């Protein structure tokens, strides 16, 4: 034998790997998987997302090759999940300055260990390299298993569900990338049609049914045209059927996913967003990131007698990398419920009324000045579990969420209690702090001592909490405001790094530094997030609040006067306060309410199982988009199946009456999973089916005999025989489906043959 030329060897390898389903099937599968990958890349959550495309293609090709390799499945999967991680690690190493070297591997391991140590201790993970590693792993698993499922068992659903789920989650955070969802729907429908067509070809071949060679391509081509029409129609359907009740129900049943989202935000707190443009979201996690860049989208218009900071979320726990909200329980309150601020007896406060018109909902979060006392819509009030268990008062809500899904154009009116405390009154507030306020002194044990020493040095000449807070505030206002800052090195505290190394940052850094410094010297403080007042529109008499108005401030607790705002960020003007008391103000709020806002008052009054509503960052907006996308997907797939069924029936017209009847029998038995040996003749095949459904044994035999006479004897059926074929098929279809249902019924008594 001569030596086989290299090009011939290559041709042999290619022909061996060439899937019988066709390379076009592989291309469609690639589009299904890559549509999800490309949407993630377009969202720009982290750097180097372009690597995901290559990992996805490598996983798909690996799945194809292994699916065509006739070795035990377990051994192939073992090799795939050895080769996959190796390829992922190699790809990740190419993004590091050290490259694919032992130093690069050590750096990767060190960053992974640091991230695990931080998150295990309850901190916030801000290393985006670990998120890239997670995404790469998910892409590999989806790509490999999708190709394996399609080319080993000819099943499209794993690829469609896995890629579709990832796409839906990504689009719920980046809704302007819906073009990728159109690409996914289009390719998913084509994959479904292609595999179904291939499957029927195999059934016909094994059953000896003759069909026109161009039949399957004709079906696929027609489906291609129908898909182009179907996808935009399916996209429009949910706009008519998505309702407030559906959205509310979806919000309620999705709480496990909400809790998972909160944990995810803690583990990966340093993510970027599409084109570096962040959306002002207010979740239970406030990570100290390396950048902030907000757009100018109008969020709401607020009608108020005076400008204020519109507070949304309150953060209590400092982790060293950012802030976490308190452990809360959520209680339902009807509109105007005065228990919302019962027991709020602080002095030098007054009521103001604000009306907010929602233009872009933010997690169904209610934004208002000061301490909310009454609101015109039903709300879910988040109350600290620790505070609620205390016998002391006051007990206040840390965040308010609309009980109904906020829609564009909706309005709500809030009555708030705002402080009018003057400087001298705050200086004389004393240090008789209630026991519950001690939780606002929490600091991580790893906080460097020099943070406390700096705080003590700045405040040693002052004898009251107000002057100490003002001194720290003025010190921080000398730092540089910057929307792009370097992340602290691994295992470094973010506030410590900000104070002693970078000395620049945006509002989250300034507010965090002031709160941590005050806590270190025994003054209760917390970080709050919301919006500054916005630009006043004199013609309409409203404050126009945009995304760029998102801001974080510090609130310091003073006995008798409650929480008082401070502004350490130099980019914003300092808060002006009167030096002398306003005699007309007095203790307006004192004794206004006799009830205390205690948790046990709300048992059974709309509390959702006593469970807390975890991270609701942009929740309602995302859930509405998720439910819409899922409805689009299910509508498109459902219509695709109906269209496929119609096209298949229509294309059976290319067969003769006898061939079509026998083809339908083969198709029905295959759908019902009534398998028979492929070596059976048509008569043996129908005899086998008759053992499954004895009631139609005669009809099955008649169709088989007529088909055999036509196929092998060229005997054309008479008009009477054609009529009998039609009635026989209808009886067979009904009786075989009923027989299958009985066989699946758990109490069905099986025959000795096992059928």
XYZ file of C-alpha atoms in Angstrom:
755
model
C 0.000 0.000 0.000
C 1.268 3.437 -0.843
C 1.509 6.330 1.514
C -1.733 8.324 1.688
C -1.114 11.990 0.849
C -1.639 14.477 3.636
C -4.566 16.187 1.905
C -6.298 12.830 1.543
C -5.746 12.106 5.236
C -7.283 15.443 6.099
C -10.232 14.704 3.808
C -10.755 11.354 5.520
C -10.734 12.963 8.964
C -13.184 15.645 7.847
C -15.502 13.097 6.251
C -15.401 11.013 9.425
C -16.254 14.010 11.619
C -18.803 15.399 9.177
C -22.156 15.102 11.004
C -24.913 13.253 9.247
C -27.195 16.040 10.433
C -25.198 18.374 8.183
C -22.825 21.235 8.882
C -25.737 23.621 8.490
C -27.192 22.169 11.696
C -23.906 22.944 13.438
C -24.022 26.532 12.158
C -27.570 26.989 13.462
C -26.563 25.573 16.851
C -23.635 27.996 16.959
C -26.032 30.890 16.388
C -28.291 29.686 19.219
C -25.410 29.563 21.709
C -23.485 32.571 20.413
C -26.551 34.838 20.523
C -26.473 34.571 24.325
C -22.683 34.985 24.437
C -22.749 38.045 22.181
C -25.436 39.683 24.314
C -23.200 39.290 27.373
C -20.262 40.738 25.474
C -22.351 43.699 24.332
C -23.400 44.361 27.950
C -19.690 44.845 28.822
C -19.969 43.648 32.411
C -16.210 43.060 32.655
C -13.156 43.365 30.426
C -11.999 40.646 28.015
C -15.473 39.268 27.312
C -14.407 38.724 23.697
C -12.685 35.560 24.947
C -16.095 33.976 25.525
C -16.779 33.608 21.806
C -13.683 31.464 21.302
C -14.435 29.378 24.372
C -17.993 28.853 23.146
C -16.882 27.788 19.664
C -14.243 25.460 21.111
C -16.842 23.896 23.430
C -19.301 23.412 20.563
C -16.675 21.755 18.357
C -15.511 19.571 21.231
C -19.116 18.501 21.860
C -19.547 17.664 18.167
C -16.351 15.595 17.961
C -17.078 13.715 21.183
C -20.699 13.075 20.154
C -19.429 11.364 17.000
C -16.829 9.341 18.896
C -18.127 5.864 19.701
C -16.744 5.533 23.196
C -18.597 5.290 26.513
C -20.310 8.555 27.333
C -18.854 8.776 30.838
C -15.280 8.609 29.531
C -15.945 11.296 26.923
C -17.546 13.606 29.501
C -14.588 13.056 31.818
C -12.182 14.121 29.072
C -14.378 17.111 28.204
C -14.379 18.359 31.775
C -10.618 18.037 31.930
C -9.944 19.685 28.608
C -12.513 22.431 29.257
C -11.045 23.823 32.493
C -7.573 23.664 30.980
C -8.736 25.740 28.010
C -10.525 28.190 30.328
C -7.508 28.678 32.593
C -5.261 29.165 29.567
C -7.647 31.796 28.197
C -7.888 33.622 31.535
C -4.099 33.660 31.883
C -3.791 35.466 28.546
C -5.644 38.419 30.123
C -3.105 38.812 32.952
C 0.080 40.893 32.688
C 2.131 37.833 33.700
C 0.695 35.874 30.752
C 0.642 32.087 30.435
C 3.452 31.469 32.904
C 3.865 29.992 36.346
C 3.710 33.524 37.759
C 0.429 34.088 35.960
C -0.957 30.848 37.373
C 0.167 31.867 40.870
C -1.483 35.270 40.436
C -4.740 33.652 39.351
C -4.685 31.308 42.328
C -3.919 34.166 44.718
C -6.820 36.269 43.418
C -9.174 33.306 43.558
C -8.122 32.585 47.164
C -8.559 36.232 48.161
C -12.011 36.391 46.603
C -13.087 33.164 48.306
C -11.751 34.338 51.663
C -13.497 37.715 51.363
C -16.888 36.393 50.295
C -16.822 33.520 52.785
C -16.373 36.081 55.548
C -19.472 37.953 54.367
C -17.626 40.612 52.390
C -18.230 41.905 48.878
C -16.235 40.438 46.011
C -14.936 43.143 43.662
C -12.422 41.189 41.562
C -13.958 41.040 38.090
C -11.509 38.391 36.931
C -13.476 35.833 38.952
C -16.682 36.821 37.185
C -14.944 36.315 33.841
C -13.846 32.889 35.063
C -17.431 32.058 36.063
C -18.812 33.173 32.698
C -16.187 31.180 30.814
C -17.078 28.056 32.785
C -20.802 28.507 32.113
C -20.155 29.074 28.408
C -18.068 25.904 28.199
C -20.705 23.780 29.923
C -23.559 25.144 27.795
C -21.604 24.871 24.549
C -20.340 21.357 25.125
C -23.603 19.883 26.424
C -25.629 21.614 23.704
C -23.507 20.105 20.931
C -23.531 16.715 22.640
C -27.329 16.783 22.963
C -27.890 17.861 19.356
C -25.438 15.485 17.674
C -25.645 12.502 20.017
C -29.353 12.312 20.823
C -30.706 14.860 18.295
C -32.453 16.847 21.016
C -32.663 20.646 20.601
C -34.191 21.497 23.970
C -31.086 21.538 26.149
C -29.381 24.000 23.810
C -32.489 26.147 23.522
C -33.323 26.226 27.227
C -29.746 26.720 28.464
C -28.871 29.494 26.011
C -32.309 31.062 26.311
C -32.108 31.177 30.111
C -28.745 32.924 30.010
C -30.034 35.366 27.422
C -33.165 36.177 29.434
C -31.155 36.852 32.602
C -28.722 39.093 30.729
C -31.477 41.020 28.952
C -33.285 41.623 32.239
C -30.286 43.773 33.200
C -29.450 45.114 29.720
C -32.878 45.463 28.027
C -31.577 47.512 25.087
C -29.892 44.414 23.630
C -33.078 42.761 22.390
C -31.625 42.325 18.890
C -29.760 39.322 20.274
C -33.038 37.873 21.476
C -34.429 38.144 17.933
C -31.347 36.323 16.652
C -31.806 33.649 19.305
C -35.519 33.144 18.517
C -34.824 32.919 14.811
C -31.996 30.383 15.164
C -33.817 28.378 17.879
C -36.857 27.912 15.660
C -34.645 26.852 12.754
C -32.819 24.365 14.987
C -36.118 22.907 16.142
C -37.339 22.550 12.551
C -34.046 21.135 11.280
C -33.751 18.413 13.925
C -37.389 17.453 13.587
C -36.937 17.177 9.819
C -33.809 15.071 10.255
C -35.575 12.855 12.758
C -38.456 12.207 10.374
C -36.039 11.412 7.568
C -34.482 8.740 9.766
C -37.903 7.309 10.659
C -38.953 7.150 7.017
C -35.696 5.561 5.958
C -35.914 2.886 8.642
C -39.579 2.266 7.762
C -38.926 2.064 4.021
C -41.091 5.052 3.119
C -40.175 6.618 -0.215
C -40.187 10.418 -0.310
C -39.028 13.116 -2.653
C -35.340 14.036 -2.032
C -36.187 17.737 -1.961
C -39.055 17.368 0.495
C -37.043 18.105 3.638
C -35.213 21.034 2.096
C -38.534 22.420 0.875
C -39.906 22.159 4.404
C -36.850 23.815 5.893
C -36.885 26.618 3.328
C -40.554 27.311 4.004
C -39.898 27.316 7.753
C -37.102 29.825 7.208
C -39.536 32.240 5.596
C -42.179 31.623 8.253
C -39.614 32.265 11.014
C -38.821 35.668 9.537
C -42.507 36.537 9.885
C -43.068 34.707 13.176
C -40.356 36.327 15.293
C -41.580 39.955 15.079
C -45.197 38.812 15.527
C -44.276 36.846 18.660
C -42.453 39.870 20.026
C -45.592 41.991 19.755
C -47.918 39.466 21.403
C -46.978 40.008 25.077
C -47.682 43.745 24.961
C -51.357 42.966 24.831
C -51.444 40.238 27.464
C -48.941 41.387 30.093
C -51.030 42.755 32.945
C -50.500 44.262 36.334
C -51.838 41.125 38.026
C -49.458 38.874 36.112
C -46.529 41.094 37.000
C -47.490 41.155 40.654
C -47.860 37.378 40.736
C -44.507 37.008 39.038
C -42.916 39.288 41.635
C -44.323 37.165 44.454
C -43.264 33.765 43.126
C -39.815 34.988 42.107
C -38.513 35.750 45.577
C -36.094 32.797 45.693
C -34.533 34.216 42.550
C -34.431 37.654 44.207
C -32.525 36.213 47.163
C -30.100 34.554 44.769
C -29.672 37.881 42.998
C -28.787 39.595 46.266
C -26.123 36.994 46.981
C -24.813 37.278 43.427
C -24.479 41.059 43.812
C -22.424 40.476 46.943
C -20.131 37.917 45.309
C -19.535 40.013 42.210
C -19.855 43.613 43.302
C -17.411 45.161 40.841
C -19.276 44.583 37.598
C -19.427 47.266 34.972
C -22.363 47.822 32.683
C -23.012 48.424 29.044
C -20.557 50.934 27.564
C -19.532 52.014 31.081
C -23.008 53.540 31.564
C -24.480 52.506 34.894
C -28.151 52.532 35.782
C -28.911 53.932 39.203
C -30.001 50.765 40.940
C -30.515 50.565 44.678
C -30.115 47.021 45.896
C -29.114 45.486 49.164
C -25.447 45.677 48.206
C -23.448 48.887 47.735
C -19.998 47.832 46.498
C -17.163 50.338 46.249
C -16.323 50.023 42.573
C -13.583 51.483 40.428
C -15.894 53.777 38.464
C -19.282 55.420 38.205
C -20.821 56.912 35.075
C -24.529 57.656 35.116
C -26.735 58.715 32.223
C -29.221 61.558 31.986
C -32.453 59.572 31.761
C -35.273 61.285 33.674
C -36.316 59.064 36.597
C -39.114 61.098 38.159
C -40.590 64.540 38.649
C -41.110 65.611 42.256
C -43.511 68.328 43.358
C -42.250 69.618 46.706
C -42.318 72.953 48.579
C -38.514 72.768 48.924
C -35.545 70.773 47.636
C -34.422 67.717 49.585
C -32.383 64.574 49.256
C -34.816 61.858 48.094
C -33.730 58.838 50.102
C -34.300 55.293 48.832
C -32.060 52.691 50.523
C -30.323 52.526 53.889
C -27.116 50.554 54.454
C -25.975 49.305 57.809
C -23.173 46.710 57.535
C -19.701 47.734 56.349
C -17.713 44.793 54.959
C -14.414 46.399 53.978
C -15.347 46.377 50.286
C -18.724 48.098 50.511
C -22.035 48.062 52.352
C -24.879 45.632 52.922
C -28.436 46.457 53.935
C -29.699 45.321 57.291
C -31.352 41.954 57.861
C -34.960 43.045 57.419
C -38.482 41.746 57.438
C -41.048 43.201 55.046
C -44.512 44.181 56.217
C -47.488 45.245 54.134
C -49.033 48.648 54.884
C -52.129 50.086 53.265
C -52.218 53.617 51.889
C -52.209 56.255 54.610
C -51.318 53.731 57.327
C -50.067 55.798 60.275
C -48.133 52.905 61.775
C -45.426 53.676 59.221
C -43.673 56.098 61.577
C -45.441 55.449 64.858
C -43.291 56.339 67.846
C -41.191 58.891 65.941
C -40.924 61.505 68.695
C -37.883 63.450 67.582
C -37.729 67.174 68.215
C -37.323 70.106 65.839
C -38.978 68.454 62.899
C -41.790 69.402 60.556
C -43.919 67.764 57.915
C -43.629 68.326 54.176
C -45.697 66.778 51.390
C -44.133 65.587 48.134
C -45.746 64.096 45.043
C -43.544 62.013 42.792
C -44.449 61.117 39.206
C -42.585 57.991 38.130
C -41.047 58.182 34.666
C -38.593 55.287 34.968
C -39.248 52.861 37.860
C -36.329 51.894 40.062
C -37.105 48.558 41.719
C -40.534 49.806 42.821
C -38.545 51.730 45.400
C -40.198 54.740 47.020
C -38.050 57.879 47.181
C -38.874 60.587 49.678
C -37.330 63.161 51.979
C -36.525 62.437 55.613
C -38.603 59.931 57.537
C -41.748 58.821 55.703
C -44.879 58.990 57.848
C -47.723 58.432 55.394
C -47.953 57.461 51.750
C -50.861 57.371 49.302
C -50.236 53.842 47.938
C -49.839 50.419 49.582
C -46.211 49.667 50.407
C -43.921 46.977 51.742
C -41.898 48.446 54.590
C -38.497 46.912 55.271
C -37.858 46.953 59.005
C -34.716 45.711 60.712
C -35.263 42.419 62.522
C -32.846 43.480 65.268
C -34.568 46.787 65.782
C -38.021 45.249 65.709
C -37.106 42.838 68.480
C -36.061 45.694 70.721
C -38.495 47.181 73.201
C -37.024 50.634 72.581
C -38.465 53.052 70.126
C -38.481 54.348 67.458
C -38.687 51.575 64.918
C -38.406 52.970 61.401
C -38.565 51.605 57.881
C -35.194 51.307 56.169
C -36.702 51.139 52.685
C -40.170 51.302 51.166
C -41.278 49.340 48.113
C -44.536 49.825 46.296
C -46.811 46.832 46.878
C -47.982 47.230 43.281
C -45.750 47.324 40.252
C -44.868 50.934 39.533
C -45.569 51.931 35.962
C -44.515 54.960 33.956
C -46.679 57.960 34.712
C -47.861 56.671 38.103
C -47.885 59.136 40.989
C -47.632 58.753 44.748
C -47.808 61.338 47.504
C -45.634 61.131 50.615
C -45.835 63.001 53.905
C -42.372 63.124 55.475
C -40.887 64.363 58.695
C -37.738 66.417 58.016
C -35.311 67.811 60.548
C -35.015 71.504 61.241
C -32.451 71.033 64.019
C -30.005 73.918 64.339
C -26.297 73.623 64.993
C -26.454 74.593 68.667
C -29.218 72.078 69.391
C -27.219 69.306 67.749
C -24.128 70.270 69.731
C -26.144 69.882 72.940
C -27.759 66.563 71.934
C -25.429 64.625 74.241
C -24.328 61.017 73.922
C -27.202 59.150 75.551
C -27.578 56.751 72.631
C -30.320 54.107 72.719
C -29.256 50.494 72.801
C -30.528 49.741 69.277
C -28.187 52.362 67.796
C -25.162 50.223 68.719
C -25.569 48.235 65.526
C -24.625 51.428 63.673
C -21.180 51.171 65.269
C -20.376 47.877 63.486
C -16.968 47.683 61.807
C -14.983 44.748 60.404
C -12.268 43.420 62.676
C -9.726 43.825 59.881
C -10.194 47.618 59.708
C -6.683 49.143 60.020
C -6.043 51.006 63.277
C -4.767 54.071 61.435
C -8.343 54.845 60.326
C -9.369 55.218 63.966
C -6.202 57.165 64.815
C -6.902 59.616 61.983
C -10.465 60.072 63.222
C -9.268 60.687 66.753
C -6.654 63.212 65.581
C -9.255 65.158 63.617
C -11.770 65.293 66.477
C -9.663 65.432 69.655
C -10.324 69.176 70.113
C -14.115 68.783 70.027
C -16.378 67.718 72.864
C -19.614 66.907 71.041
C -20.716 64.596 68.249
C -21.804 67.367 65.901
C -18.473 69.174 65.824
C -16.665 65.854 65.441
C -18.864 64.937 62.486
C -18.404 68.395 60.964
C -14.619 68.145 61.347
C -14.489 64.811 59.536
C -16.889 66.135 56.898
C -14.682 69.173 56.210
C -11.543 67.025 56.099
C -13.035 64.722 53.448
C -14.310 67.640 51.355
C -10.663 68.524 50.663
C -10.178 65.223 48.819
C -10.513 64.969 45.035
C -13.787 63.938 43.459
C -13.289 61.411 40.660
C -15.646 59.023 38.904
C -12.803 56.646 38.031
C -10.539 55.349 40.770
C -8.181 52.397 41.198
C -9.533 49.400 43.072
C -7.756 48.598 46.332
C -5.248 45.734 46.157
C -6.424 42.325 47.407
C -7.070 42.143 51.170
C -6.992 45.952 51.490
C -9.837 47.808 53.156
C -11.493 50.181 50.677
C -11.901 53.099 53.098
C -8.324 52.749 54.301
C -7.097 52.737 50.690
C -9.222 55.795 49.910
C -7.966 57.764 52.922
C -4.275 56.981 52.729
C -3.510 56.003 49.130
C -5.831 57.173 46.375
C -7.337 60.220 48.180
C -9.919 60.465 45.431
C -13.255 58.873 44.722
C -16.951 59.409 44.068
C -19.841 59.843 46.510
C -19.932 56.201 47.708
C -16.311 56.500 48.848
C -16.806 59.822 50.632
C -19.962 58.651 52.410
C -18.336 55.340 53.358
C -15.231 57.032 54.725
C -17.206 59.434 56.892
C -19.522 56.732 58.257
C -16.609 54.401 59.063
C -14.569 57.169 60.699
C -17.512 58.227 62.878
C -18.221 54.649 63.899
C -14.575 54.178 64.848
C -14.930 56.907 67.498
C -18.304 55.708 68.824
C -20.778 57.855 66.884
C -23.628 55.928 65.173
C -23.645 56.572 61.434
C -24.927 54.948 58.269
C -24.865 55.383 54.486
C -28.047 56.189 52.556
C -28.557 56.214 48.797
C -31.088 58.025 46.661
C -31.210 61.142 44.514
C -30.361 64.772 45.097
C -33.266 67.155 44.589
C -32.742 67.589 40.836
C -33.173 70.628 38.604
C -36.154 72.823 39.373
C -38.549 73.436 36.481
C -40.275 76.733 37.386
C -42.948 76.437 34.691
C -44.243 73.098 35.975
C -43.230 73.621 39.598
C -41.403 70.269 39.841
C -37.896 69.012 40.479
C -36.684 66.988 37.495
C -34.629 64.060 38.796
C -32.320 62.280 36.352
C -30.120 59.199 36.626
C -27.071 61.408 37.097
C -28.661 62.716 40.317
C -28.094 59.353 42.043
C -26.083 59.998 45.175
C -24.982 58.600 48.532
C -24.867 60.542 51.789
C -24.167 60.001 55.471
C -26.746 60.088 58.236
C -25.526 60.573 61.826
C -27.746 59.756 64.792
C -28.290 62.415 67.476
C -30.312 61.711 70.634
C -33.644 63.613 70.644
C -33.186 64.698 67.004
C -32.838 61.423 65.127
C -30.909 60.932 61.896
C -29.237 64.066 60.521
C -27.762 64.273 57.004
C -24.165 65.261 56.230
C -22.537 65.846 52.861
C -18.834 64.862 52.727
C -18.650 64.768 48.897
C -16.953 67.956 47.597
C -18.846 67.720 44.303
C -22.068 68.632 46.156
C -22.662 71.775 48.249
C -22.509 71.391 52.018
C -25.785 71.280 53.944
C -26.633 74.705 55.395
C -27.936 74.795 58.979
C -29.059 77.635 61.194
C -26.843 78.447 64.150
C -29.761 79.414 66.382
C -33.011 77.488 67.098
C -36.242 78.474 65.371
C -38.600 79.108 68.263
C -41.659 78.455 66.164
C -40.645 74.874 65.425
C -40.590 73.253 68.875
C -41.117 69.522 69.279
C -43.727 69.233 66.558
C -43.675 65.497 66.230
C -43.459 64.611 69.867
C -46.359 62.474 71.030
C -48.175 62.575 67.681
C -48.570 58.814 67.590
C -49.370 56.481 70.430
C -48.790 53.210 68.557
C -45.330 51.773 68.222
C -44.156 50.400 64.917
C -43.460 46.926 66.271
C -43.112 43.851 64.104
C -45.695 41.811 65.995
C -48.397 44.322 65.024
C -48.104 43.202 61.432
C -48.518 39.471 61.882
C -51.013 38.273 59.319
C -51.575 41.736 57.838
C -50.262 41.177 54.353
C -46.837 39.968 55.393
C -45.640 37.529 52.798
C -44.949 34.517 54.954
C -42.836 36.591 57.296
C -39.989 36.505 54.779
C -37.844 39.456 53.929
C -37.767 40.939 50.492
C -34.121 40.652 49.627
C -32.362 42.518 46.844
C -34.975 44.456 44.895
C -32.465 46.378 42.807
C -34.405 47.362 39.652
C -36.554 44.348 40.537
C -39.985 45.115 39.161
C -38.622 46.536 35.943
C -36.430 43.493 35.412
C -39.135 41.014 36.357
C -41.564 42.620 33.940
C -38.953 42.367 31.219
C -38.142 38.784 32.193
C -41.821 37.811 32.138
C -42.222 39.576 28.791
C -39.208 37.823 27.307
C -40.341 34.453 28.633
C -43.785 35.051 27.170
C -42.201 35.980 23.850
C -40.109 32.832 23.914
C -42.987 30.520 24.811
C -45.253 32.217 22.270
C -42.666 31.902 19.525
C -41.908 28.262 20.281
C -45.609 27.413 20.549
C -46.422 29.077 17.268
C -43.355 27.458 15.712
C -44.600 24.014 16.710
C -48.021 24.753 15.233
C -46.452 26.071 12.043
C -44.189 23.038 11.883
C -47.174 20.714 12.271
C -49.058 22.559 9.536
C -46.112 22.547 7.162
C -45.472 18.886 7.788
C -49.056 17.952 7.017
C -49.017 20.105 3.921
C -45.781 18.594 2.666
C -47.198 15.084 3.040
C -49.251 16.056 0.000
C -46.141 15.302 -2.032
C -46.720 11.653 -1.153
C -49.437 9.468 -2.566
C -52.481 8.693 -0.429
C -51.126 5.272 0.525
C -47.588 6.533 1.269
C -48.956 9.438 3.318
C -51.123 7.092 5.415
C -48.211 4.778 6.184
C -45.885 7.769 6.854
C -48.382 9.165 9.357
C -48.511 5.829 11.184
C -44.709 5.752 11.409
C -44.635 9.369 12.562
C -47.320 8.841 15.214
C -45.633 5.738 16.657
C -42.359 7.607 16.818
C -43.924 10.554 18.667
C -45.551 8.123 21.097
C -42.164 6.436 21.636
C -43.414 3.030 20.431
C -40.099 1.707 19.136
C -39.608 -1.396 17.007
C -36.549 -3.140 15.556
C -35.441 -1.331 12.361
C -35.238 -4.649 10.464
C -39.021 -5.150 10.532
C -40.918 -5.161 7.253
C -44.021 -2.945 6.987
C -46.272 -5.911 7.809
C -44.134 -6.931 10.796
C -43.991 -3.307 11.896
C -47.772 -2.831 11.916
C -48.195 -6.217 13.620
C -45.856 -4.957 16.352
C -47.922 -1.768 16.672
C -51.088 -3.843 16.908
C -49.699 -5.498 20.059
C -49.549 -2.017 21.573
C -53.048 -1.004 20.411
C -55.030 -4.208 19.640
C -58.225 -2.240 18.965
C -56.839 -0.963 15.653
C -54.981 -4.106 14.567
C -57.153 -4.568 11.468
C -56.747 -0.937 10.406
C -52.975 -1.101 10.831
C -52.763 -4.296 8.784
C -54.945 -2.791 6.037
C -52.657 0.264 5.696
C -49.552 -1.941 5.635
C -50.937 -4.341 3.035
C -52.082 -1.499 0.808
C -48.653 0.140 1.119
C -46.819 -3.128 0.292
C -48.996 -3.725 -2.769
C -48.226 -0.225 -4.020
C -44.536 -0.270 -3.162
C -43.615 -3.736 -4.405
C -46.507 -4.697 -6.716
C -47.283 -1.332 -8.310
C -50.922 -1.951 -7.427
C -52.806 1.344 -7.294
C -55.582 1.551 -4.664
C -59.175 1.955 -5.693
C -61.238 4.993 -4.625
C -62.916 2.791 -2.028
C -59.527 1.777 -0.616
C -58.488 5.450 -0.386
C -61.631 6.186 1.609
C -60.893 3.276 3.940
C -57.308 4.541 4.369
C -58.566 7.916 5.627
C -61.033 6.430 8.122
C -58.457 3.831 9.242
C -55.920 6.575 9.968
C -58.366 8.551 12.129
C -59.202 5.443 14.181
C -55.522 4.539 14.553
C -54.606 8.049 15.716
C -57.306 8.128 18.394
C -56.822 4.591 19.719
C -53.015 4.680 19.778
C -52.963 7.962 21.730
C -55.424 6.538 24.255
C -53.358 3.351 24.516
C -50.270 5.437 25.227
C -52.049 7.409 27.927
C -53.214 4.189 29.584
C -49.676 2.804 29.408
C -48.336 5.897 31.191
C -51.019 5.795 33.895
C -49.294 4.613 37.113
C -52.160 2.253 38.023
C -52.354 0.733 34.566
C -52.038 -3.045 34.704
C -49.344 -4.100 32.283
C -49.441 -7.276 30.261
C -46.927 -10.064 30.853
C -44.960 -8.805 27.861
C -44.382 -5.586 29.716
C -46.429 -3.410 27.404
